[in-house]
């Protein structure tokens, strides 16, 4: 995932994403554990071991969803944009059968959501001096199937206004507006260019790997001829 994200974001932004998502995920998991203890008065929530890199890995999947959403996985024939949703769905399903795995759920859920919030509203684009990605292809409802989006969109718009203080005008080609003026990070063209760069970087990496594999397969044949 780093080979795909770091060349597009840059090393500084890549490390910034790692720090912010991992730190905020840990804070949210800690607050959740304390809240569950006060709601249930069960001490297991205070002593449950909560650690790991799972939240950040989920955030990385959100980043890949943003950059190459329509790229298909070769074996599964599933588009990359569904990877974060499938990760959460499988994790929730497994937690019903193996209670130990339920301890990873808070990290995965918060990592996915915080990664999306950061990329959606906060990530700075040095080349354009804009923030975030307001494109419709990266809306919160895109984590859900098509038939659920008419239900999710109104709910997401309420939290959008509550948490961010921004109103989204989807009919405006410039993206978000506030008082008639476009907000930073509201250029859908820039989002499209970023996805194109991501797809191109992925294709170049796959081509380089195929070329390296071809060279490795030729080397034993050449060595055999040299010995003869």
Coordinates of C-alpha atoms in Angstrom, one line a residue:
X1 CA 0.0 0.0 0.0
X2 CA 2.9 2.3 0.7
X3 CA 4.3 1.8 -2.8
X4 CA 1.0 3.1 -4.2
X5 CA 0.2 5.9 -1.8
X6 CA 3.6 7.5 -1.0
X7 CA 4.6 8.4 -4.6
X8 CA 1.3 10.3 -5.0
X9 CA 1.1 11.9 -1.5
X10 CA 4.8 12.4 -0.9
X11 CA 6.8 11.2 2.0
X12 CA 5.9 14.1 4.3
X13 CA 2.1 13.7 3.7
X14 CA 2.4 9.9 4.0
X15 CA 4.0 10.1 7.4
X16 CA 1.5 12.8 8.5
X17 CA -1.3 10.5 7.5
X18 CA 0.2 7.7 9.5
X19 CA 0.6 9.8 12.6
X20 CA -2.8 11.5 12.6
X21 CA -4.9 8.5 11.8
X22 CA -3.1 6.2 14.2
X23 CA -3.2 8.8 17.0
X24 CA -6.8 9.7 16.6
X25 CA -7.8 6.1 16.2
X26 CA -6.1 5.3 19.5
X27 CA -7.8 8.2 21.2
X28 CA -11.3 7.2 19.9
X29 CA -10.8 3.6 21.0
X30 CA -9.7 4.7 24.5
X31 CA -12.8 6.9 24.8
X32 CA -15.0 4.2 23.6
X33 CA -13.6 1.7 26.2
X34 CA -14.2 4.2 29.0
X35 CA -17.7 5.0 27.8
X36 CA -18.6 1.3 27.6
X37 CA -17.3 0.8 31.1
X38 CA -19.5 3.6 32.5
X39 CA -22.5 2.3 30.6
X40 CA -22.2 -1.3 31.6
X41 CA -20.0 -1.1 34.7
X42 CA -18.1 -4.1 33.5
X43 CA -14.4 -3.9 34.2
X44 CA -13.5 -6.0 31.2
X45 CA -13.6 -2.9 29.1
X46 CA -11.0 -1.3 31.3
X47 CA -8.5 -4.2 31.0
X48 CA -9.3 -5.3 27.5
X49 CA -6.0 -5.2 25.5
X50 CA -6.4 -2.7 22.7
X51 CA -3.4 -2.1 20.5
X52 CA -2.0 -2.7 17.0
X53 CA -1.8 -1.1 13.5
X54 CA -5.2 -2.3 12.3
X55 CA -6.8 1.2 12.3
X56 CA -4.1 2.7 10.1
X57 CA -4.2 -0.3 7.7
X58 CA -7.9 0.4 7.3
X59 CA -7.2 4.0 6.7
X60 CA -4.7 3.0 4.0
X61 CA -7.5 1.1 2.2
X62 CA -9.5 4.3 2.2
X63 CA -6.6 6.1 0.6
X64 CA -6.4 3.4 -2.1
X65 CA -10.2 3.7 -2.6
X66 CA -9.7 7.4 -3.2
X67 CA -6.9 7.1 -5.7
X68 CA -7.9 4.0 -7.8
X69 CA -11.5 3.3 -7.0
X70 CA -12.3 1.5 -10.2
X71 CA -9.2 -0.7 -10.3
X72 CA -10.2 -4.4 -10.2
X73 CA -8.4 -7.1 -8.1
X74 CA -7.2 -9.7 -10.5
X75 CA -8.3 -12.8 -8.7
X76 CA -11.5 -11.6 -7.0
X77 CA -12.8 -9.3 -9.7
X78 CA -13.8 -6.8 -7.1
X79 CA -13.2 -3.1 -7.5
X80 CA -10.8 -1.5 -5.1
X81 CA -13.4 1.0 -3.8
X82 CA -15.2 -1.8 -2.0
X83 CA -12.1 -3.0 0.0
X84 CA -12.7 -0.8 3.1
X85 CA -16.4 -1.9 3.3
X86 CA -15.5 -5.5 2.8
X87 CA -12.9 -5.4 5.5
X88 CA -15.4 -4.0 8.0
X89 CA -18.2 -6.4 6.9
X90 CA -15.9 -9.5 7.2
X91 CA -14.5 -8.3 10.6
X92 CA -18.0 -7.8 12.0
X93 CA -19.1 -11.2 10.7
X94 CA -16.0 -13.0 12.2
X95 CA -16.5 -11.3 15.5
X96 CA -19.7 -13.2 16.0
X97 CA -17.9 -16.5 15.8
X98 CA -14.6 -15.6 17.5
X99 CA -15.2 -13.1 20.3
X100 CA -11.5 -12.4 20.6
X101 CA -11.5 -10.7 17.2
X102 CA -14.1 -8.3 18.4
X103 CA -11.3 -6.4 20.2
X104 CA -10.1 -5.3 16.8
X105 CA -13.4 -3.9 15.6
X106 CA -13.1 -0.4 17.2
X107 CA -9.7 0.1 15.7
X108 CA -10.9 -0.9 12.2
X109 CA -14.0 1.2 12.4
X110 CA -12.4 4.3 13.7
X111 CA -9.4 3.9 11.4
X112 CA -11.7 3.7 8.4
X113 CA -13.8 6.7 9.4
X114 CA -10.9 8.9 10.5
X115 CA -8.9 8.1 7.4
X116 CA -12.0 9.1 5.3
X117 CA -12.5 12.4 7.3
X118 CA -8.8 13.3 6.9
X119 CA -8.8 12.7 3.1
X120 CA -12.2 14.2 2.6
X121 CA -11.7 17.4 4.5
X122 CA -8.2 18.0 5.8
X123 CA -5.5 16.7 3.4
X124 CA -3.6 19.6 1.9
X125 CA -2.8 19.5 -1.8
X126 CA 0.6 21.3 -2.3
X127 CA 0.2 21.6 -6.1
X128 CA -3.2 23.3 -5.8
X129 CA -3.1 24.7 -2.2
X130 CA -6.5 23.1 -1.6
X131 CA -7.8 20.8 1.1
X132 CA -9.8 17.6 0.9
X133 CA -11.6 15.7 -1.8
X134 CA -15.3 16.8 -2.2
X135 CA -16.0 14.6 -5.3
X136 CA -19.2 12.5 -5.3
X137 CA -17.1 9.4 -5.9
X138 CA -15.6 9.8 -2.4
X139 CA -18.8 10.6 -0.5
X140 CA -19.5 8.7 2.7
X141 CA -22.4 6.9 1.1
X142 CA -20.0 5.3 -1.4
X143 CA -19.0 2.9 1.4
X144 CA -22.5 1.4 1.1
X145 CA -24.4 -0.5 -1.7
X146 CA -26.3 1.6 -4.2
X147 CA -29.8 0.8 -2.8
X148 CA -28.8 2.1 0.7
X149 CA -27.4 5.5 -0.5
X150 CA -30.8 7.3 -0.6
X151 CA -31.0 6.5 3.1
X152 CA -27.4 7.2 4.0
X153 CA -27.0 10.5 2.1
X154 CA -29.6 12.5 4.2
X155 CA -28.1 11.2 7.5
X156 CA -24.5 11.8 6.3
X157 CA -25.5 15.4 5.3
X158 CA -26.8 16.1 8.8
X159 CA -23.5 15.0 10.5
X160 CA -21.6 16.8 7.7
X161 CA -23.2 20.1 8.8
X162 CA -23.0 19.3 12.5
X163 CA -19.3 18.2 12.6
X164 CA -17.8 20.3 9.8
X165 CA -20.0 23.4 9.6
X166 CA -20.1 23.1 5.8
X167 CA -23.0 22.8 3.5
X168 CA -22.5 20.8 0.4
X169 CA -24.1 22.0 -2.8
X170 CA -23.9 19.0 -5.1
X171 CA -25.3 20.9 -8.0
X172 CA -22.4 23.4 -7.9
X173 CA -19.7 22.3 -10.3
X174 CA -17.1 23.9 -8.1
X175 CA -18.0 21.7 -5.1
X176 CA -18.6 23.0 -1.6
X177 CA -19.9 26.5 -1.1
X178 CA -20.3 28.7 2.0
X179 CA -22.0 32.0 1.6
X180 CA -21.7 31.8 -2.2
X181 CA -17.9 31.4 -2.1
X182 CA -16.2 28.1 -2.9
X183 CA -14.4 26.4 0.0
X184 CA -10.8 25.2 -0.1
X185 CA -10.5 21.7 -1.5
X186 CA -13.6 22.0 -3.6
X187 CA -12.2 21.3 -7.1
X188 CA -13.5 18.1 -8.5
X189 CA -11.1 18.4 -11.5
X190 CA -8.2 18.1 -9.0
X191 CA -9.7 14.9 -7.5
X192 CA -10.1 13.4 -11.0
X193 CA -6.4 14.2 -11.8
X194 CA -5.3 12.6 -8.5
X195 CA -7.2 9.4 -9.4
X196 CA -5.6 9.4 -12.9
X197 CA -2.2 9.7 -11.3
X198 CA -2.9 6.9 -9.0
X199 CA -4.1 4.6 -11.8
X200 CA -1.0 5.5 -13.8
X201 CA 1.3 4.9 -10.8
X202 CA -0.3 1.5 -10.3
X203 CA 0.0 0.5 -13.9
X204 CA 3.7 1.6 -13.9
X205 CA 4.4 -0.5 -10.8
X206 CA 2.7 -3.6 -12.2
X207 CA 4.6 -3.2 -15.5
X208 CA 7.9 -2.9 -13.6
X209 CA 7.1 -6.0 -11.6
X210 CA 6.3 -8.0 -14.7
X211 CA 9.6 -6.8 -16.4
X212 CA 11.6 -7.8 -13.3
X213 CA 9.9 -11.2 -13.2
X214 CA 10.7 -11.7 -16.9
X215 CA 14.4 -10.8 -16.4
X216 CA 14.6 -13.2 -13.4
X217 CA 13.2 -16.0 -15.6
X218 CA 15.7 -15.3 -18.4
X219 CA 18.8 -15.3 -16.1
X220 CA 18.9 -19.1 -15.5
X221 CA 18.7 -19.7 -19.2
X222 CA 21.5 -17.3 -19.9
X223 CA 23.7 -18.8 -17.1
X224 CA 23.1 -22.3 -18.6
X225 CA 24.3 -21.2 -22.0
X226 CA 27.4 -19.6 -20.5
X227 CA 28.3 -22.8 -18.8
X228 CA 27.9 -24.7 -22.1

